[in-house]
Every structure is written in structure tokens, then in C-alpha cells.
PDB file of N, CA, C and O in Angstrom:
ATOM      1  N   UNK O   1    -129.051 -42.015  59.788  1.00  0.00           N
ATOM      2  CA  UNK O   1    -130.058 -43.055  59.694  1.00  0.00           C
ATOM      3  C   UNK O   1    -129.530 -44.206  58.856  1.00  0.00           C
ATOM      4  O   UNK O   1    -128.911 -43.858  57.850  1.00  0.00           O
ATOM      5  N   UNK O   2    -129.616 -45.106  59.006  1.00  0.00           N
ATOM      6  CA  UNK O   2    -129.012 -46.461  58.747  1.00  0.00           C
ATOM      7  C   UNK O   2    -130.556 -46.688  57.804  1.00  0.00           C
ATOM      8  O   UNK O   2    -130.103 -47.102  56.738  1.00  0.00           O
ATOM      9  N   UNK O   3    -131.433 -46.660  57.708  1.00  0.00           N
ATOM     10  CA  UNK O   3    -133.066 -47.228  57.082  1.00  0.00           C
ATOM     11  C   UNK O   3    -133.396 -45.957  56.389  1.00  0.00           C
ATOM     12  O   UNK O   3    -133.383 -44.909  57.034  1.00  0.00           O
ATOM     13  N   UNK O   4    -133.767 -45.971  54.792  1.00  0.00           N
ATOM     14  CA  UNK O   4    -134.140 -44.936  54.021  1.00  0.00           C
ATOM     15  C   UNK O   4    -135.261 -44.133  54.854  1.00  0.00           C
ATOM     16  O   UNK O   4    -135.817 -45.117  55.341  1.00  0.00           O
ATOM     17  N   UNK O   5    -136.007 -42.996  55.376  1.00  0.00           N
ATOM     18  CA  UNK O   5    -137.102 -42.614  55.642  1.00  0.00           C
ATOM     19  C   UNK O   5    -138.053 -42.774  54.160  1.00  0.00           C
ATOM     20  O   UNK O   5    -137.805 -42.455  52.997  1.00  0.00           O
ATOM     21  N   UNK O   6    -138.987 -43.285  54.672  1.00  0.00           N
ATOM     22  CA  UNK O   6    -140.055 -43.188  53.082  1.00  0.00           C
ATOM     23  C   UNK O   6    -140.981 -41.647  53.634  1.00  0.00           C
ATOM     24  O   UNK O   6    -141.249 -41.051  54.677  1.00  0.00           O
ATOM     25  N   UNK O   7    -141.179 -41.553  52.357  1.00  0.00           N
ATOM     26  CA  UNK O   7    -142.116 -39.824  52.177  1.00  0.00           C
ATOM     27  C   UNK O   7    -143.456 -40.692  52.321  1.00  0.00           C
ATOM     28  O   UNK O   7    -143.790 -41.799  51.898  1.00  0.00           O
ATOM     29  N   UNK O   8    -144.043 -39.766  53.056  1.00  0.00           N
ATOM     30  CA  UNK O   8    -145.682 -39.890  53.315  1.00  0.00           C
ATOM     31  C   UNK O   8    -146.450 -39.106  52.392  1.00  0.00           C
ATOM     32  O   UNK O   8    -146.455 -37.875  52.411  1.00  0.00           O
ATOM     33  N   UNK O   9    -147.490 -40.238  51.096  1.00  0.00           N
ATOM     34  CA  UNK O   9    -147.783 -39.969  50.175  1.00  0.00           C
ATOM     35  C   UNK O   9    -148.757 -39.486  50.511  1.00  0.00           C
ATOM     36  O   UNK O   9    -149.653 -39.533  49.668  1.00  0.00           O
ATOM     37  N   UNK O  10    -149.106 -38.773  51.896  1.00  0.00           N
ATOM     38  CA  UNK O  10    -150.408 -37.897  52.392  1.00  0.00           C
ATOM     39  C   UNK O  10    -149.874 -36.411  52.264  1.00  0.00           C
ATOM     40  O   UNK O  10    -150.541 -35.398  52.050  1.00  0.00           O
ATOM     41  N   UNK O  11    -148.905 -36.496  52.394  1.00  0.00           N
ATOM     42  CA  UNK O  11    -147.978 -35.111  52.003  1.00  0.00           C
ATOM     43  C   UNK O  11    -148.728 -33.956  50.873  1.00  0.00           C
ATOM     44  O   UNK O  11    -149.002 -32.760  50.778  1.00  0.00           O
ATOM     45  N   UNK O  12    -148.815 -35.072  50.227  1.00  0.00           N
ATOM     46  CA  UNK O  12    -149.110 -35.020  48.980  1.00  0.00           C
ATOM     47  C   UNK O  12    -150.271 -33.986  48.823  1.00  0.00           C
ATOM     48  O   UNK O  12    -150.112 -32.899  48.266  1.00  0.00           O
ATOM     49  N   UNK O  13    -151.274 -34.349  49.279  1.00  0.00           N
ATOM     50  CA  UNK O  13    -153.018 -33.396  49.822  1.00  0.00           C
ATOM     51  C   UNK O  13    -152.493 -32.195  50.250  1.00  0.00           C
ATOM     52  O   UNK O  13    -153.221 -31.223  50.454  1.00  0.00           O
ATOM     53  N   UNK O  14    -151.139 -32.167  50.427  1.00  0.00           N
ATOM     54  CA  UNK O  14    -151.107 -30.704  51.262  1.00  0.00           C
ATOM     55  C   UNK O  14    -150.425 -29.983  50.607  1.00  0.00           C
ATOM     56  O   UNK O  14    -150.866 -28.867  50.335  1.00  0.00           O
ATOM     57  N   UNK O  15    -149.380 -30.305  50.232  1.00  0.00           N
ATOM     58  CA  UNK O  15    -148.335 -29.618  49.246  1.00  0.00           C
ATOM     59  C   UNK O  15    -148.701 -29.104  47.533  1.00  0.00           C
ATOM     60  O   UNK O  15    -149.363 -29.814  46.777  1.00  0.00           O
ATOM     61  N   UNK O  16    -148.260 -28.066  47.228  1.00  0.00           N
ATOM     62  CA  UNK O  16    -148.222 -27.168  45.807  1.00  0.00           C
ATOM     63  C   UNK O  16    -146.774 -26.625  45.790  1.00  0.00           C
ATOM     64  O   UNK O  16    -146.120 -26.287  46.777  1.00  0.00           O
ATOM     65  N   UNK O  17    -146.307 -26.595  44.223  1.00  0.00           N
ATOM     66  CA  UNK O  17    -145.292 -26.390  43.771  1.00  0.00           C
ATOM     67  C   UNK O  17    -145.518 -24.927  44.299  1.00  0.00           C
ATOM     68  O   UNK O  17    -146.578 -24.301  44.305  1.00  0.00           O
ATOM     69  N   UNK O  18    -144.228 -24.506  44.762  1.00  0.00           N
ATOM     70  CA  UNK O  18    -144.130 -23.057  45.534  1.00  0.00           C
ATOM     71  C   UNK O  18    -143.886 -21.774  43.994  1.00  0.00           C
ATOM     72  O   UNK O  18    -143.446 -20.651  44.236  1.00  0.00           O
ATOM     73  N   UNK O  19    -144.172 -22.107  42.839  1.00  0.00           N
ATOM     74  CA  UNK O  19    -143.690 -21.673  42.053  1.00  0.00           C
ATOM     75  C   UNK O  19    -144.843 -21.559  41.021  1.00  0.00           C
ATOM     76  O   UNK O  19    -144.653 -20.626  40.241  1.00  0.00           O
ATOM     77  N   UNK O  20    -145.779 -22.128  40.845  1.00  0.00           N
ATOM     78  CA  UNK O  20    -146.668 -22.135  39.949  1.00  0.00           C
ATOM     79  C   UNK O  20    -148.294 -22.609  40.748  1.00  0.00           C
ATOM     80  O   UNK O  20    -149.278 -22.769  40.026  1.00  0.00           O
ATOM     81  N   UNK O  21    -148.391 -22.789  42.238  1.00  0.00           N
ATOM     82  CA  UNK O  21    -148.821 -23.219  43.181  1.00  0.00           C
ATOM     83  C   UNK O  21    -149.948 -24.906  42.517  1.00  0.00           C
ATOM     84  O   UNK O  21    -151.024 -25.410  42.838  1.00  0.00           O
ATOM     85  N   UNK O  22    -149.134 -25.126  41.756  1.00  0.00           N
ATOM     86  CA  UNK O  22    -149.894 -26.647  40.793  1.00  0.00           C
ATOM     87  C   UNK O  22    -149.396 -27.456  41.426  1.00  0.00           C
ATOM     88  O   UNK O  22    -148.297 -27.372  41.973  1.00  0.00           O
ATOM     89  N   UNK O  23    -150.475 -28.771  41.448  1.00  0.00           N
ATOM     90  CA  UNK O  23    -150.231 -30.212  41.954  1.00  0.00           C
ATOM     91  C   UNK O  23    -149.406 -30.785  41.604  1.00  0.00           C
ATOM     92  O   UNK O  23    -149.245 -30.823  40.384  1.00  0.00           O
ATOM     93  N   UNK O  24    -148.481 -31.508  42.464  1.00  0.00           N
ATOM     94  CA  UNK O  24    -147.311 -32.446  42.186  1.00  0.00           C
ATOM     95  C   UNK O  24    -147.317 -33.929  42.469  1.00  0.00           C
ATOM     96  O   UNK O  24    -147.872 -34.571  43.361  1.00  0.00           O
ATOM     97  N   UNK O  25    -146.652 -34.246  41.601  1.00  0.00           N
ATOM     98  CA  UNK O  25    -146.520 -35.975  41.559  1.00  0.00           C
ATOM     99  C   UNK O  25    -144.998 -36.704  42.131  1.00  0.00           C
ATOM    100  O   UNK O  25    -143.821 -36.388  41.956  1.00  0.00           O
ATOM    101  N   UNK O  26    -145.420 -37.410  42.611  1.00  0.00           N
ATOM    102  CA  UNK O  26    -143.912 -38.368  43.587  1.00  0.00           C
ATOM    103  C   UNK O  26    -143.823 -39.278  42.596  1.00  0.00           C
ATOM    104  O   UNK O  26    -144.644 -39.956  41.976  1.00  0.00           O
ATOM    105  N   UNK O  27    -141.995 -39.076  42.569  1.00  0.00           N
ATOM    106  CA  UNK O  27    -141.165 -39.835  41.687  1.00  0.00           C
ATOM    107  C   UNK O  27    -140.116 -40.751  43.065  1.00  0.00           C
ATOM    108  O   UNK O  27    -139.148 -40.301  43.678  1.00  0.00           O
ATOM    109  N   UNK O  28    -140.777 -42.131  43.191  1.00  0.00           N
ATOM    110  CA  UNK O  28    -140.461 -42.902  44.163  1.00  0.00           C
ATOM    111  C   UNK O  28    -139.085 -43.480  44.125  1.00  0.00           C
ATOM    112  O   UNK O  28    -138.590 -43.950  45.149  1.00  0.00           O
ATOM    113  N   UNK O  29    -138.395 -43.464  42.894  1.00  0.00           N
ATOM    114  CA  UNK O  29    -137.466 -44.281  42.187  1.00  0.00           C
ATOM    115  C   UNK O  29    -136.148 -42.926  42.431  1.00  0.00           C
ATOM    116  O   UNK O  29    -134.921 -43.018  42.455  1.00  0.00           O
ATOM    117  N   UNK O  30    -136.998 -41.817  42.572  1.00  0.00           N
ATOM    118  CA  UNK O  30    -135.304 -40.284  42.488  1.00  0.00           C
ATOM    119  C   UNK O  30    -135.900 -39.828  43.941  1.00  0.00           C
ATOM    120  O   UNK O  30    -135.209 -39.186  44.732  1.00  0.00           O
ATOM    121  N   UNK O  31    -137.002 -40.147  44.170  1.00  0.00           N
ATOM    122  CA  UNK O  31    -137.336 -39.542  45.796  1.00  0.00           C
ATOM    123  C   UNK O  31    -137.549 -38.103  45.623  1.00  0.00           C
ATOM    124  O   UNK O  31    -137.006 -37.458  46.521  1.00  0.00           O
ATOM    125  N   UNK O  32    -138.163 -37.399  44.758  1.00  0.00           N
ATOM    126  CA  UNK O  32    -138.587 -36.196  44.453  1.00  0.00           C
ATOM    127  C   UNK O  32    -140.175 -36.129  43.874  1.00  0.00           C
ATOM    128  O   UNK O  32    -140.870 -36.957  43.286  1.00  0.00           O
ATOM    129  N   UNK O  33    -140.419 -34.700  44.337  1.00  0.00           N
ATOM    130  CA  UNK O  33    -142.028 -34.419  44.039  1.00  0.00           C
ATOM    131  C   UNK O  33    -142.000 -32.983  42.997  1.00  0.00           C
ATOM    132  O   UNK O  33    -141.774 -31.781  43.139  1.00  0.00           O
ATOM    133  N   UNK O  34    -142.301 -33.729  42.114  1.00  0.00           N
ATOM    134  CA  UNK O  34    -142.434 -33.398  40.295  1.00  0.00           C
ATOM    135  C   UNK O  34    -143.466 -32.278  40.092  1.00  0.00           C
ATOM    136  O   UNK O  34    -144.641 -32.333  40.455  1.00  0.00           O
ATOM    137  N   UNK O  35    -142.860 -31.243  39.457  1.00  0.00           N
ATOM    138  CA  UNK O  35    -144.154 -30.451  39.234  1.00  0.00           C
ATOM    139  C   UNK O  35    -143.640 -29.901  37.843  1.00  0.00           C
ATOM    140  O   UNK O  35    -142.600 -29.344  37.491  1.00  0.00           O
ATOM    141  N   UNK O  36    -144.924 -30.332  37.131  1.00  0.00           N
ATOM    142  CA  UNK O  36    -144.909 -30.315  35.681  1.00  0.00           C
ATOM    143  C   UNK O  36    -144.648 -28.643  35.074  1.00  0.00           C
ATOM    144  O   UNK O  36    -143.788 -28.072  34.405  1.00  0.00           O
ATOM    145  N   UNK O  37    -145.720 -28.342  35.635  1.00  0.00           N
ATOM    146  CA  UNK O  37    -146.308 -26.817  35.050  1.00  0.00           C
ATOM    147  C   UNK O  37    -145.075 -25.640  35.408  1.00  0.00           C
ATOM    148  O   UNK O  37    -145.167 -24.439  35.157  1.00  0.00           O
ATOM    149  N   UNK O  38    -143.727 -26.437  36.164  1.00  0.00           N
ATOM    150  CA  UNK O  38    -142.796 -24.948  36.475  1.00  0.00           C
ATOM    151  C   UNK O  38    -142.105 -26.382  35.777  1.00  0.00           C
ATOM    152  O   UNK O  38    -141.038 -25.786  35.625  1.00  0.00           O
ATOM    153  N   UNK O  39    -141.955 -27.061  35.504  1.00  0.00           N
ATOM    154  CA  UNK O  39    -140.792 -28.046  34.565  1.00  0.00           C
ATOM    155  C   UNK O  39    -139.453 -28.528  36.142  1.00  0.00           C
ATOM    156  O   UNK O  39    -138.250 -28.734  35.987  1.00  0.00           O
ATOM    157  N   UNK O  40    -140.024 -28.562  37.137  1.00  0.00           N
ATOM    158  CA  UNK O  40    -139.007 -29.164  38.576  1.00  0.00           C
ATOM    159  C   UNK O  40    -139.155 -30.073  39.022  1.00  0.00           C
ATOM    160  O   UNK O  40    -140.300 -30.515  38.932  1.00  0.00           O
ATOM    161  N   UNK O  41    -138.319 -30.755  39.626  1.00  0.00           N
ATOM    162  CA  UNK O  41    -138.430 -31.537  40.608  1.00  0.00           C
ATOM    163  C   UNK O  41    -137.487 -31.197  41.892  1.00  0.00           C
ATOM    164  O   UNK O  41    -136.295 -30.890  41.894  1.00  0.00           O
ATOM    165  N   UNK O  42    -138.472 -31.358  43.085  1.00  0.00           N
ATOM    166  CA  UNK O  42    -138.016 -31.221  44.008  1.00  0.00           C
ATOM    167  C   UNK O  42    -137.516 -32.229  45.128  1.00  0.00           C
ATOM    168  O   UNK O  42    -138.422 -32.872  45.660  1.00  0.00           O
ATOM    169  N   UNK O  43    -136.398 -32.442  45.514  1.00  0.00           N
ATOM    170  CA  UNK O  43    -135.914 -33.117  46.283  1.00  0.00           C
ATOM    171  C   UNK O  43    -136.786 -33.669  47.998  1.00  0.00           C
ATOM    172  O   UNK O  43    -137.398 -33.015  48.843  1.00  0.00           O
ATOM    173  N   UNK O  44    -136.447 -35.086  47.894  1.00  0.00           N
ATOM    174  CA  UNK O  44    -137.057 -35.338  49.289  1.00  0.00           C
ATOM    175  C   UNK O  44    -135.543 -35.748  49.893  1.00  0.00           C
ATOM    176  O   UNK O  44    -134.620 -36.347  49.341  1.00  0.00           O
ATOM    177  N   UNK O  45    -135.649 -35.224  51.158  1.00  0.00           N
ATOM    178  CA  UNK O  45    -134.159 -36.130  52.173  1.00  0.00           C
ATOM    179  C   UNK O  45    -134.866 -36.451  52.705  1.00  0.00           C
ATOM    180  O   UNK O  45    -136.023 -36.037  52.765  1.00  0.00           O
ATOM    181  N   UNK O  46    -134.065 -37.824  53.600  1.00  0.00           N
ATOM    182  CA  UNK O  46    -134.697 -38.516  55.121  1.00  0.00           C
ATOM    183  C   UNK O  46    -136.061 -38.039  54.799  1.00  0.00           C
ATOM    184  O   UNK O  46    -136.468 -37.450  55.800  1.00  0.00           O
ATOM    185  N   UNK O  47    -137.153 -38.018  53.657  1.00  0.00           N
ATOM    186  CA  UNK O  47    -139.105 -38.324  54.385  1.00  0.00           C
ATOM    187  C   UNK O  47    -139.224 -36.659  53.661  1.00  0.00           C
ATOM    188  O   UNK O  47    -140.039 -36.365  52.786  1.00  0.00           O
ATOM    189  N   UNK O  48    -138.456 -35.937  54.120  1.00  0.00           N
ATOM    190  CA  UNK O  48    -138.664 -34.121  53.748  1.00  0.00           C
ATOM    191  C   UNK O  48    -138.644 -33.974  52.886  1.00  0.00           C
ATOM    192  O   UNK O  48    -137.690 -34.365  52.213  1.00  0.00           O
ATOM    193  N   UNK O  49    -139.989 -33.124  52.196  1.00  0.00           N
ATOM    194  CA  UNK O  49    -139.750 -32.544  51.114  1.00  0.00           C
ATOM    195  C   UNK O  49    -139.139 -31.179  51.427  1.00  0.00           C
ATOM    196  O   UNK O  49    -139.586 -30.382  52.251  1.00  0.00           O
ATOM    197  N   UNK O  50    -137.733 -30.966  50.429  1.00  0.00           N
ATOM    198  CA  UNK O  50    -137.195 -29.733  49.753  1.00  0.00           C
ATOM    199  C   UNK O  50    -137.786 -28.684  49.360  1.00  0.00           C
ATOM    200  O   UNK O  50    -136.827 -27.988  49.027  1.00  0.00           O
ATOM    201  N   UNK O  51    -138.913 -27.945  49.122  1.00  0.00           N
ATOM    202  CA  UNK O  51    -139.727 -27.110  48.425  1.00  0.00           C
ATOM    203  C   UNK O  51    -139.294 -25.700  48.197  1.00  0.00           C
ATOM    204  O   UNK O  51    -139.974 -24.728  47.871  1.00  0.00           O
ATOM    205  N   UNK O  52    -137.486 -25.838  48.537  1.00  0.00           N
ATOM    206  CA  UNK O  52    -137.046 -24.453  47.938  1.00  0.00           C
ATOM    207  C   UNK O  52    -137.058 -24.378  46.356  1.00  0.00           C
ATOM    208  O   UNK O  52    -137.227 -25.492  45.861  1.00  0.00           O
ATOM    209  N   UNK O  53    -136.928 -23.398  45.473  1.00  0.00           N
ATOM    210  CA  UNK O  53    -136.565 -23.709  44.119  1.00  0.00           C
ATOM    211  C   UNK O  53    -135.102 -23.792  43.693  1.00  0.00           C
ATOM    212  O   UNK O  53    -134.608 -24.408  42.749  1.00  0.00           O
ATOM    213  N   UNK O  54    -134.419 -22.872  44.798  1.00  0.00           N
ATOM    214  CA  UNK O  54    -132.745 -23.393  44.914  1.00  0.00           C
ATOM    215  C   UNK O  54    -132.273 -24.768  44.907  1.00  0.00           C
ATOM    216  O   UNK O  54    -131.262 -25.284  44.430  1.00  0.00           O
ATOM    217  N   UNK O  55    -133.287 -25.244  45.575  1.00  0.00           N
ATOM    218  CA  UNK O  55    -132.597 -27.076  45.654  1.00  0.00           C
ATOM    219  C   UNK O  55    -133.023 -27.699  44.273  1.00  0.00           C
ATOM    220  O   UNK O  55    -132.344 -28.586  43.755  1.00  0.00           O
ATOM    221  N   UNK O  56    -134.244 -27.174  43.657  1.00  0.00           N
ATOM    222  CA  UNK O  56    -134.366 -28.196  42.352  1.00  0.00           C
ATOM    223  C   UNK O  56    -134.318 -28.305  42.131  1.00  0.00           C
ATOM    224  O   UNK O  56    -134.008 -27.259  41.561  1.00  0.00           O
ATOM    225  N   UNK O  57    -134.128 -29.561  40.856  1.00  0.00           N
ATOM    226  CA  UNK O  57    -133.468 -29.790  39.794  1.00  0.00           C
ATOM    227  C   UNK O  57    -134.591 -29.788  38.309  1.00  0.00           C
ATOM    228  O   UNK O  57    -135.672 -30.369  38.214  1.00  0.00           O
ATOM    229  N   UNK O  58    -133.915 -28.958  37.301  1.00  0.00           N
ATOM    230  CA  UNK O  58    -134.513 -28.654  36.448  1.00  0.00           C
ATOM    231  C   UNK O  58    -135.169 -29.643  34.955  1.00  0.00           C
ATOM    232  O   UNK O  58    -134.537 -29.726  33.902  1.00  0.00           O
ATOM    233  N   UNK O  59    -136.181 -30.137  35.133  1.00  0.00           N
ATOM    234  CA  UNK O  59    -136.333 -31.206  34.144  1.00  0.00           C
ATOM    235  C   UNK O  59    -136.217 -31.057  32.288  1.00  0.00           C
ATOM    236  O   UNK O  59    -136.540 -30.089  31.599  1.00  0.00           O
ATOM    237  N   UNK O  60    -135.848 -31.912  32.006  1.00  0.00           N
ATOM    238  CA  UNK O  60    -136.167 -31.353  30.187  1.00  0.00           C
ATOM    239  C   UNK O  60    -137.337 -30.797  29.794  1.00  0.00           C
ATOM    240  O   UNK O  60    -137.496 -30.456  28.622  1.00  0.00           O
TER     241      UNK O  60
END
């Protein structure tokens, strides 16, 4: 793809951290959906959210 895919912030209503099943917040600027309460962020590619915990990256 030559054009970033943007994530559909309706996603959002549907999705829970697979790990603590708590609401997550989009970080538009790293393209990941943040979940506080397990301390992750999870990766979006091309529009997809990542929602393995293998892919995430671990926040401070």
C-alpha cells in the first residue's frame, strides 16, 4: 500500500484488551490501542488491530 490505512475509531466499541478484558485507548501518533490496566500497547498494521500479547509492546 502506497497510502497509510487509518484504524476505524468504531473499532473501538468493540474491542477489549485480550488480557485484562478493559477498555482501550488509540494512540494515533504510534498507531496502537493502549490498554492501561495490563500496562500494553498493541500494534495496528495497514487499519488492523494486533490483539495478540506476543506482538505488544510493553509500556513503563
Amino acid at each position: 500500500m502506497t497510502e497509510e490505512t487509518v484504524f476505524d475509531r468504531r473499532m473501538l466499541d468493540a474491542l477489549v484488551c485480550p488480557v485484562t478484558q478493559a477498555v482501550l485507548t488509540y494512540d494515533a501518533e504510534r498507531q496502537e490501542l493502549i490498554s492501561k490496566a495490563a500496562h500494553l500497547a498493541f500494534p495496528i498494521r495497514d487499519g488492523i488491530p494486533i490483539m495478540l500479547v506476543s506482538e505488544a509492546r510493553a509500556l513503563d
